[in-house]
Amino acid sequence: DELSFTPATAAAIIDLINYYKIDLNGKKAAVIGRSYLVGKPTAFLLKKLGAMVSTYNKNTGIKGVESADLLVSAAGQPDLVKKENIKDG
């Protein structure tokens, strides 16, 4: 599958990953939010980079994001992600 267009925020996230030469192959990525403009396209693009992607939303909660090597929060909710939700390293 392909995206008919890549939304700017999703493209910017991937551009940063590429700029810093971050290898996501086999790494765990968590995307919080499932909007068609940020969450879903970002998850799709991260999978194309080889990441194992888990998605979270208001129905699933965010339990489990702390195991992710990369965390993208696109939920539009302030203070959703706390220090304890972020993996050390």
PDB file of N, CA and C in Angstrom:
ATOM      1  N   ASP A   1       0.825  -1.188   0.000  1.00  0.00           N
ATOM      2  CA  ASP A   1       0.000   0.000   0.000  1.00  0.00           C
ATOM      3  C   ASP A   1       0.873   1.256   0.000  1.00  0.00           C
ATOM      4  N   GLU A   2       0.339   2.296  -0.529  1.00  0.00           N
ATOM      5  CA  GLU A   2       1.019   3.591  -0.571  1.00  0.00           C
ATOM      6  C   GLU A   2       0.054   4.669  -0.099  1.00  0.00           C
ATOM      7  N   LEU A   3       0.614   5.774   0.349  1.00  0.00           N
ATOM      8  CA  LEU A   3      -0.206   6.938   0.678  1.00  0.00           C
ATOM      9  C   LEU A   3      -0.413   7.738  -0.592  1.00  0.00           C
ATOM     10  N   SER A   4      -1.608   8.276  -0.787  1.00  0.00           N
ATOM     11  CA  SER A   4      -1.834   9.113  -1.969  1.00  0.00           C
ATOM     12  C   SER A   4      -1.085  10.432  -1.830  1.00  0.00           C
ATOM     13  N   PHE A   5      -0.893  10.882  -0.613  1.00  0.00           N
ATOM     14  CA  PHE A   5      -0.028  12.027  -0.323  1.00  0.00           C
ATOM     15  C   PHE A   5       0.474  11.846   1.106  1.00  0.00           C
ATOM     16  N   THR A   6       1.597  12.455   1.407  1.00  0.00           N
ATOM     17  CA  THR A   6       2.150  12.347   2.753  1.00  0.00           C
ATOM     18  C   THR A   6       1.898  13.653   3.497  1.00  0.00           C
ATOM     19  N   PRO A   7       1.111  13.610   4.563  1.00  0.00           N
ATOM     20  CA  PRO A   7       0.866  14.819   5.340  1.00  0.00           C
ATOM     21  C   PRO A   7       2.170  15.394   5.905  1.00  0.00           C
ATOM     22  N   ALA A   8       2.209  16.710   6.053  1.00  0.00           N
ATOM     23  CA  ALA A   8       3.436  17.412   6.431  1.00  0.00           C
ATOM     24  C   ALA A   8       4.039  16.929   7.749  1.00  0.00           C
ATOM     25  N   THR A   9       3.231  16.719   8.766  1.00  0.00           N
ATOM     26  CA  THR A   9       3.779  16.308  10.060  1.00  0.00           C
ATOM     27  C   THR A   9       4.395  14.922   9.981  1.00  0.00           C
ATOM     28  N   ALA A  10       3.721  13.995   9.334  1.00  0.00           N
ATOM     29  CA  ALA A  10       4.271  12.651   9.165  1.00  0.00           C
ATOM     30  C   ALA A  10       5.569  12.703   8.363  1.00  0.00           C
ATOM     31  N   ALA A  11       5.594  13.503   7.311  1.00  0.00           N
ATOM     32  CA  ALA A  11       6.808  13.645   6.495  1.00  0.00           C
ATOM     33  C   ALA A  11       7.944  14.241   7.315  1.00  0.00           C
ATOM     34  N   ALA A  12       7.641  15.219   8.160  1.00  0.00           N
ATOM     35  CA  ALA A  12       8.672  15.852   8.988  1.00  0.00           C
ATOM     36  C   ALA A  12       9.264  14.867   9.989  1.00  0.00           C
ATOM     37  N   ILE A  13       8.439  14.012  10.562  1.00  0.00           N
ATOM     38  CA  ILE A  13       8.927  12.996  11.494  1.00  0.00           C
ATOM     39  C   ILE A  13       9.901  12.065  10.779  1.00  0.00           C
ATOM     40  N   ILE A  14       9.531  11.611   9.600  1.00  0.00           N
ATOM     41  CA  ILE A  14      10.399  10.720   8.827  1.00  0.00           C
ATOM     42  C   ILE A  14      11.662  11.451   8.386  1.00  0.00           C
ATOM     43  N   ASP A  15      11.546  12.711   8.007  1.00  0.00           N
ATOM     44  CA  ASP A  15      12.730  13.499   7.634  1.00  0.00           C
ATOM     45  C   ASP A  15      13.720  13.591   8.793  1.00  0.00           C
ATOM     46  N   LEU A  16      13.229  13.803  10.008  1.00  0.00           N
ATOM     47  CA  LEU A  16      14.113  13.855  11.175  1.00  0.00           C
ATOM     48  C   LEU A  16      14.802  12.517  11.416  1.00  0.00           C
ATOM     49  N   ILE A  17      14.061  11.441  11.292  1.00  0.00           N
ATOM     50  CA  ILE A  17      14.636  10.106  11.465  1.00  0.00           C
ATOM     51  C   ILE A  17      15.735   9.871  10.432  1.00  0.00           C
ATOM     52  N   ASN A  18      15.466  10.240   9.187  1.00  0.00           N
ATOM     53  CA  ASN A  18      16.465  10.070   8.128  1.00  0.00           C
ATOM     54  C   ASN A  18      17.658  11.001   8.321  1.00  0.00           C
ATOM     55  N   TYR A  19      17.422  12.239   8.704  1.00  0.00           N
ATOM     56  CA  TYR A  19      18.497  13.212   8.901  1.00  0.00           C
ATOM     57  C   TYR A  19      19.484  12.725   9.963  1.00  0.00           C
ATOM     58  N   TYR A  20      18.956  12.191  11.048  1.00  0.00           N
ATOM     59  CA  TYR A  20      19.806  11.708  12.136  1.00  0.00           C
ATOM     60  C   TYR A  20      20.242  10.253  11.942  1.00  0.00           C
ATOM     61  N   LYS A  21      19.914   9.698  10.783  1.00  0.00           N
ATOM     62  CA  LYS A  21      20.328   8.338  10.416  1.00  0.00           C
ATOM     63  C   LYS A  21      19.967   7.307  11.501  1.00  0.00           C
ATOM     64  N   ILE A  22      18.731   7.373  11.935  1.00  0.00           N
ATOM     65  CA  ILE A  22      18.231   6.448  12.945  1.00  0.00           C
ATOM     66  C   ILE A  22      17.723   5.194  12.246  1.00  0.00           C
ATOM     67  N   ASP A  23      18.313   4.070  12.582  1.00  0.00           N
ATOM     68  CA  ASP A  23      17.912   2.792  11.994  1.00  0.00           C
ATOM     69  C   ASP A  23      16.755   2.218  12.812  1.00  0.00           C
ATOM     70  N   LEU A  24      15.596   2.133  12.210  1.00  0.00           N
ATOM     71  CA  LEU A  24      14.416   1.621  12.904  1.00  0.00           C
ATOM     72  C   LEU A  24      14.142   0.157  12.604  1.00  0.00           C
ATOM     73  N   ASN A  25      14.943  -0.457  11.786  1.00  0.00           N
ATOM     74  CA  ASN A  25      14.713  -1.840  11.399  1.00  0.00           C
ATOM     75  C   ASN A  25      14.695  -2.744  12.637  1.00  0.00           C
ATOM     76  N   GLY A  26      13.550  -3.354  12.889  1.00  0.00           N
ATOM     77  CA  GLY A  26      13.389  -4.247  14.023  1.00  0.00           C
ATOM     78  C   GLY A  26      13.170  -3.557  15.356  1.00  0.00           C
ATOM     79  N   LYS A  27      13.144  -2.234  15.373  1.00  0.00           N
ATOM     80  CA  LYS A  27      12.934  -1.489  16.617  1.00  0.00           C
ATOM     81  C   LYS A  27      11.436  -1.332  16.883  1.00  0.00           C
ATOM     82  N   LYS A  28      11.101  -1.147  18.156  1.00  0.00           N
ATOM     83  CA  LYS A  28       9.709  -0.930  18.546  1.00  0.00           C
ATOM     84  C   LYS A  28       9.377   0.553  18.459  1.00  0.00           C
ATOM     85  N   ALA A  29       8.301   0.866  17.782  1.00  0.00           N
ATOM     86  CA  ALA A  29       7.815   2.242  17.695  1.00  0.00           C
ATOM     87  C   ALA A  29       6.377   2.274  18.202  1.00  0.00           C
ATOM     88  N   ALA A  30       6.058   3.315  18.937  1.00  0.00           N
ATOM     89  CA  ALA A  30       4.697   3.517  19.428  1.00  0.00           C
ATOM     90  C   ALA A  30       4.184   4.839  18.884  1.00  0.00           C
ATOM     91  N   VAL A  31       2.980   4.812  18.337  1.00  0.00           N
ATOM     92  CA  VAL A  31       2.341   6.027  17.836  1.00  0.00           C
ATOM     93  C   VAL A  31       1.047   6.217  18.619  1.00  0.00           C
ATOM     94  N   ILE A  32       0.966   7.339  19.316  1.00  0.00           N
ATOM     95  CA  ILE A  32      -0.246   7.668  20.065  1.00  0.00           C
ATOM     96  C   ILE A  32      -1.075   8.610  19.203  1.00  0.00           C
ATOM     97  N   GLY A  33      -2.278   8.181  18.880  1.00  0.00           N
ATOM     98  CA  GLY A  33      -3.163   8.949  18.008  1.00  0.00           C
ATOM     99  C   GLY A  33      -3.386   8.193  16.713  1.00  0.00           C
ATOM    100  N   ARG A  34      -4.568   8.352  16.157  1.00  0.00           N
ATOM    101  CA  ARG A  34      -4.887   7.591  14.943  1.00  0.00           C
ATOM    102  C   ARG A  34      -5.544   8.452  13.867  1.00  0.00           C
ATOM    103  N   SER A  35      -5.241   9.734  13.898  1.00  0.00           N
ATOM    104  CA  SER A  35      -5.847  10.625  12.904  1.00  0.00           C
ATOM    105  C   SER A  35      -5.312  10.310  11.511  1.00  0.00           C
ATOM    106  N   TYR A  36      -6.080  10.692  10.518  1.00  0.00           N
ATOM    107  CA  TYR A  36      -5.663  10.471   9.130  1.00  0.00           C
ATOM    108  C   TYR A  36      -4.568  11.441   8.700  1.00  0.00           C
ATOM    109  N   LEU A  37      -4.348  12.507   9.472  1.00  0.00           N
ATOM    110  CA  LEU A  37      -3.321  13.486   9.111  1.00  0.00           C
ATOM    111  C   LEU A  37      -1.977  13.234   9.781  1.00  0.00           C
ATOM    112  N   VAL A  38      -1.968  12.603  10.951  1.00  0.00           N
ATOM    113  CA  VAL A  38      -0.690  12.384  11.636  1.00  0.00           C
ATOM    114  C   VAL A  38      -0.505  10.923  12.045  1.00  0.00           C
ATOM    115  N   GLY A  39      -1.347  10.425  12.919  1.00  0.00           N
ATOM    116  CA  GLY A  39      -1.144   9.103  13.499  1.00  0.00           C
ATOM    117  C   GLY A  39      -1.051   7.965  12.500  1.00  0.00           C
ATOM    118  N   LYS A  40      -2.075   7.804  11.683  1.00  0.00           N
ATOM    119  CA  LYS A  40      -2.088   6.687  10.729  1.00  0.00           C
ATOM    120  C   LYS A  40      -0.973   6.783   9.691  1.00  0.00           C
ATOM    121  N   PRO A  41      -0.755   7.955   9.061  1.00  0.00           N
ATOM    122  CA  PRO A  41       0.337   8.028   8.088  1.00  0.00           C
ATOM    123  C   PRO A  41       1.711   7.819   8.728  1.00  0.00           C
ATOM    124  N   THR A  42       1.899   8.322   9.939  1.00  0.00           N
ATOM    125  CA  THR A  42       3.185   8.134  10.615  1.00  0.00           C
ATOM    126  C   THR A  42       3.422   6.659  10.896  1.00  0.00           C
ATOM    127  N   ALA A  43       2.416   5.967  11.399  1.00  0.00           N
ATOM    128  CA  ALA A  43       2.542   4.530  11.655  1.00  0.00           C
ATOM    129  C   ALA A  43       2.868   3.785  10.365  1.00  0.00           C
ATOM    130  N   PHE A  44       2.193   4.126   9.295  1.00  0.00           N
ATOM    131  CA  PHE A  44       2.432   3.498   7.991  1.00  0.00           C
ATOM    132  C   PHE A  44       3.883   3.703   7.541  1.00  0.00           C
ATOM    133  N   LEU A  45       4.369   4.934   7.645  1.00  0.00           N
ATOM    134  CA  LEU A  45       5.726   5.244   7.189  1.00  0.00           C
ATOM    135  C   LEU A  45       6.786   4.604   8.082  1.00  0.00           C
ATOM    136  N   LEU A  46       6.528   4.526   9.375  1.00  0.00           N
ATOM    137  CA  LEU A  46       7.471   3.865  10.273  1.00  0.00           C
ATOM    138  C   LEU A  46       7.574   2.378   9.956  1.00  0.00           C
ATOM    139  N   LYS A  47       6.452   1.757   9.618  1.00  0.00           N
ATOM    140  CA  LYS A  47       6.473   0.344   9.210  1.00  0.00           C
ATOM    141  C   LYS A  47       7.307   0.157   7.955  1.00  0.00           C
ATOM    142  N   LYS A  48       7.213   1.105   7.024  1.00  0.00           N
ATOM    143  CA  LYS A  48       8.013   1.022   5.797  1.00  0.00           C
ATOM    144  C   LYS A  48       9.508   1.124   6.090  1.00  0.00           C
ATOM    145  N   LEU A  49       9.865   1.755   7.211  1.00  0.00           N
ATOM    146  CA  LEU A  49      11.266   1.858   7.614  1.00  0.00           C
ATOM    147  C   LEU A  49      11.718   0.645   8.429  1.00  0.00           C
ATOM    148  N   GLY A  50      10.832  -0.328   8.591  1.00  0.00           N
ATOM    149  CA  GLY A  50      11.195  -1.568   9.268  1.00  0.00           C
ATOM    150  C   GLY A  50      10.855  -1.633  10.737  1.00  0.00           C
ATOM    151  N   ALA A  51      10.202  -0.613  11.265  1.00  0.00           N
ATOM    152  CA  ALA A  51       9.842  -0.606  12.684  1.00  0.00           C
ATOM    153  C   ALA A  51       8.653  -1.526  12.943  1.00  0.00           C
ATOM    154  N   MET A  52       8.633  -2.077  14.141  1.00  0.00           N
ATOM    155  CA  MET A  52       7.473  -2.825  14.618  1.00  0.00           C
ATOM    156  C   MET A  52       6.595  -1.802  15.341  1.00  0.00           C
ATOM    157  N   VAL A  53       5.482  -1.443  14.738  1.00  0.00           N
ATOM    158  CA  VAL A  53       4.681  -0.311  15.210  1.00  0.00           C
ATOM    159  C   VAL A  53       3.449  -0.773  15.982  1.00  0.00           C
ATOM    160  N   SER A  54       3.265  -0.166  17.142  1.00  0.00           N
ATOM    161  CA  SER A  54       2.039  -0.332  17.917  1.00  0.00           C
ATOM    162  C   SER A  54       1.356   1.024  17.962  1.00  0.00           C
ATOM    163  N   THR A  55       0.037   1.016  17.822  1.00  0.00           N
ATOM    164  CA  THR A  55      -0.701   2.276  17.867  1.00  0.00           C
ATOM    165  C   THR A  55      -1.598   2.303  19.099  1.00  0.00           C
ATOM    166  N   TYR A  56      -1.757   3.495  19.621  1.00  0.00           N
ATOM    167  CA  TYR A  56      -2.539   3.709  20.833  1.00  0.00           C
ATOM    168  C   TYR A  56      -3.488   4.874  20.592  1.00  0.00           C
ATOM    169  N   ASN A  57      -4.636   4.828  21.258  1.00  0.00           N
ATOM    170  CA  ASN A  57      -5.601   5.923  21.126  1.00  0.00           C
ATOM    171  C   ASN A  57      -6.417   6.021  22.408  1.00  0.00           C
ATOM    172  N   LYS A  58      -7.396   6.908  22.407  1.00  0.00           N
ATOM    173  CA  LYS A  58      -8.172   7.121  23.639  1.00  0.00           C
ATOM    174  C   LYS A  58      -8.920   5.869  24.080  1.00  0.00           C
ATOM    175  N   ASN A  59      -9.216   4.966  23.159  1.00  0.00           N
ATOM    176  CA  ASN A  59      -9.918   3.736  23.518  1.00  0.00           C
ATOM    177  C   ASN A  59      -8.983   2.678  24.093  1.00  0.00           C
ATOM    178  N   THR A  60      -7.731   2.663  23.643  1.00  0.00           N
ATOM    179  CA  THR A  60      -6.780   1.656  24.108  1.00  0.00           C
ATOM    180  C   THR A  60      -5.984   2.117  25.313  1.00  0.00           C
ATOM    181  N   GLY A  61      -5.878   3.427  25.516  1.00  0.00           N
ATOM    182  CA  GLY A  61      -4.977   3.947  26.539  1.00  0.00           C
ATOM    183  C   GLY A  61      -3.543   3.853  26.036  1.00  0.00           C
ATOM    184  N   ILE A  62      -2.588   4.243  26.871  1.00  0.00           N
ATOM    185  CA  ILE A  62      -1.194   4.239  26.416  1.00  0.00           C
ATOM    186  C   ILE A  62      -0.327   3.231  27.169  1.00  0.00           C
ATOM    187  N   LYS A  63      -0.949   2.337  27.921  1.00  0.00           N
ATOM    188  CA  LYS A  63      -0.175   1.318  28.634  1.00  0.00           C
ATOM    189  C   LYS A  63       0.602   0.483  27.618  1.00  0.00           C
ATOM    190  N   GLY A  64       1.906   0.417  27.808  1.00  0.00           N
ATOM    191  CA  GLY A  64       2.764  -0.339  26.904  1.00  0.00           C
ATOM    192  C   GLY A  64       3.718   0.527  26.107  1.00  0.00           C
ATOM    193  N   VAL A  65       3.475   1.837  26.049  1.00  0.00           N
ATOM    194  CA  VAL A  65       4.364   2.699  25.260  1.00  0.00           C
ATOM    195  C   VAL A  65       5.766   2.755  25.849  1.00  0.00           C
ATOM    196  N   GLU A  66       5.896   2.460  27.139  1.00  0.00           N
ATOM    197  CA  GLU A  66       7.203   2.563  27.786  1.00  0.00           C
ATOM    198  C   GLU A  66       8.229   1.559  27.262  1.00  0.00           C
ATOM    199  N   SER A  67       7.801   0.574  26.503  1.00  0.00           N
ATOM    200  CA  SER A  67       8.751  -0.383  25.919  1.00  0.00           C
ATOM    201  C   SER A  67       9.230   0.045  24.534  1.00  0.00           C
ATOM    202  N   ALA A  68       8.699   1.134  24.014  1.00  0.00           N
ATOM    203  CA  ALA A  68       9.034   1.574  22.654  1.00  0.00           C
ATOM    204  C   ALA A  68      10.410   2.235  22.594  1.00  0.00           C
ATOM    205  N   ASP A  69      11.130   1.950  21.504  1.00  0.00           N
ATOM    206  CA  ASP A  69      12.403   2.619  21.231  1.00  0.00           C
ATOM    207  C   ASP A  69      12.160   4.017  20.682  1.00  0.00           C
ATOM    208  N   LEU A  70      11.032   4.201  20.007  1.00  0.00           N
ATOM    209  CA  LEU A  70      10.636   5.493  19.444  1.00  0.00           C
ATOM    210  C   LEU A  70       9.180   5.737  19.811  1.00  0.00           C
ATOM    211  N   LEU A  71       8.895   6.917  20.328  1.00  0.00           N
ATOM    212  CA  LEU A  71       7.534   7.261  20.729  1.00  0.00           C
ATOM    213  C   LEU A  71       7.102   8.530  20.011  1.00  0.00           C
ATOM    214  N   VAL A  72       5.992   8.442  19.284  1.00  0.00           N
ATOM    215  CA  VAL A  72       5.414   9.599  18.606  1.00  0.00           C
ATOM    216  C   VAL A  72       4.050   9.847  19.231  1.00  0.00           C
ATOM    217  N   SER A  73       3.874  11.026  19.807  1.00  0.00           N
ATOM    218  CA  SER A  73       2.587  11.378  20.391  1.00  0.00           C
ATOM    219  C   SER A  73       1.890  12.376  19.483  1.00  0.00           C
ATOM    220  N   ALA A  74       0.788  11.942  18.910  1.00  0.00           N
ATOM    221  CA  ALA A  74       0.012  12.784  17.999  1.00  0.00           C
ATOM    222  C   ALA A  74      -1.444  12.800  18.440  1.00  0.00           C
ATOM    223  N   ALA A  75      -1.644  12.796  19.753  1.00  0.00           N
ATOM    224  CA  ALA A  75      -2.993  12.687  20.294  1.00  0.00           C
ATOM    225  C   ALA A  75      -3.686  14.030  20.461  1.00  0.00           C
ATOM    226  N   GLY A  76      -2.926  15.104  20.477  1.00  0.00           N
ATOM    227  CA  GLY A  76      -3.536  16.410  20.671  1.00  0.00           C
ATOM    228  C   GLY A  76      -4.061  16.616  22.077  1.00  0.00           C
ATOM    229  N   GLN A  77      -3.478  15.899  23.029  1.00  0.00           N
ATOM    230  CA  GLN A  77      -3.896  16.012  24.423  1.00  0.00           C
ATOM    231  C   GLN A  77      -2.683  16.377  25.270  1.00  0.00           C
ATOM    232  N   PRO A  78      -2.665  17.572  25.850  1.00  0.00           N
ATOM    233  CA  PRO A  78      -1.527  17.979  26.677  1.00  0.00           C
ATOM    234  C   PRO A  78      -1.326  17.056  27.874  1.00  0.00           C
ATOM    235  N   ASP A  79      -0.078  16.847  28.244  1.00  0.00           N
ATOM    236  CA  ASP A  79       0.305  16.087  29.439  1.00  0.00           C
ATOM    237  C   ASP A  79      -0.118  14.622  29.404  1.00  0.00           C
ATOM    238  N   LEU A  80      -0.386  14.092  28.238  1.00  0.00           N
ATOM    239  CA  LEU A  80      -0.760  12.681  28.130  1.00  0.00           C
ATOM    240  C   LEU A  80       0.432  11.781  28.437  1.00  0.00           C
ATOM    241  N   VAL A  81       1.576  12.094  27.858  1.00  0.00           N
ATOM    242  CA  VAL A  81       2.783  11.290  28.054  1.00  0.00           C
ATOM    243  C   VAL A  81       3.551  11.847  29.247  1.00  0.00           C
ATOM    244  N   LYS A  82       3.836  10.977  30.182  1.00  0.00           N
ATOM    245  CA  LYS A  82       4.586  11.343  31.385  1.00  0.00           C
ATOM    246  C   LYS A  82       5.994  10.756  31.303  1.00  0.00           C
ATOM    247  N   LYS A  83       6.853  11.225  32.189  1.00  0.00           N
ATOM    248  CA  LYS A  83       8.240  10.758  32.237  1.00  0.00           C
ATOM    249  C   LYS A  83       8.313   9.230  32.331  1.00  0.00           C
ATOM    250  N   GLU A  84       7.442   8.646  33.126  1.00  0.00           N
ATOM    251  CA  GLU A  84       7.469   7.193  33.321  1.00  0.00           C
ATOM    252  C   GLU A  84       6.999   6.415  32.082  1.00  0.00           C
ATOM    253  N   ASN A  85       6.432   7.105  31.097  1.00  0.00           N
ATOM    254  CA  ASN A  85       6.007   6.459  29.855  1.00  0.00           C
ATOM    255  C   ASN A  85       7.122   6.381  28.825  1.00  0.00           C
ATOM    256  N   ILE A  86       8.271   6.983  29.127  1.00  0.00           N
ATOM    257  CA  ILE A  86       9.364   7.044  28.154  1.00  0.00           C
ATOM    258  C   ILE A  86      10.478   6.101  28.577  1.00  0.00           C
ATOM    259  N   LYS A  87      10.898   5.268  27.656  1.00  0.00           N
ATOM    260  CA  LYS A  87      11.956   4.293  27.897  1.00  0.00           C
ATOM    261  C   LYS A  87      13.285   5.004  28.131  1.00  0.00           C
ATOM    262  N   ASP A  88      14.064   4.521  29.084  1.00  0.00           N
ATOM    263  CA  ASP A  88      15.402   5.068  29.306  1.00  0.00           C
ATOM    264  C   ASP A  88      16.271   4.815  28.086  1.00  0.00           C
ATOM    265  N   GLY A  89      17.153   5.761  27.822  1.00  0.00           N
ATOM    266  CA  GLY A  89      18.093   5.589  26.705  1.00  0.00           C
ATOM    267  C   GLY A  89      17.783   6.531  25.642  1.00  0.00           C
TER     268      GLY A  89
END
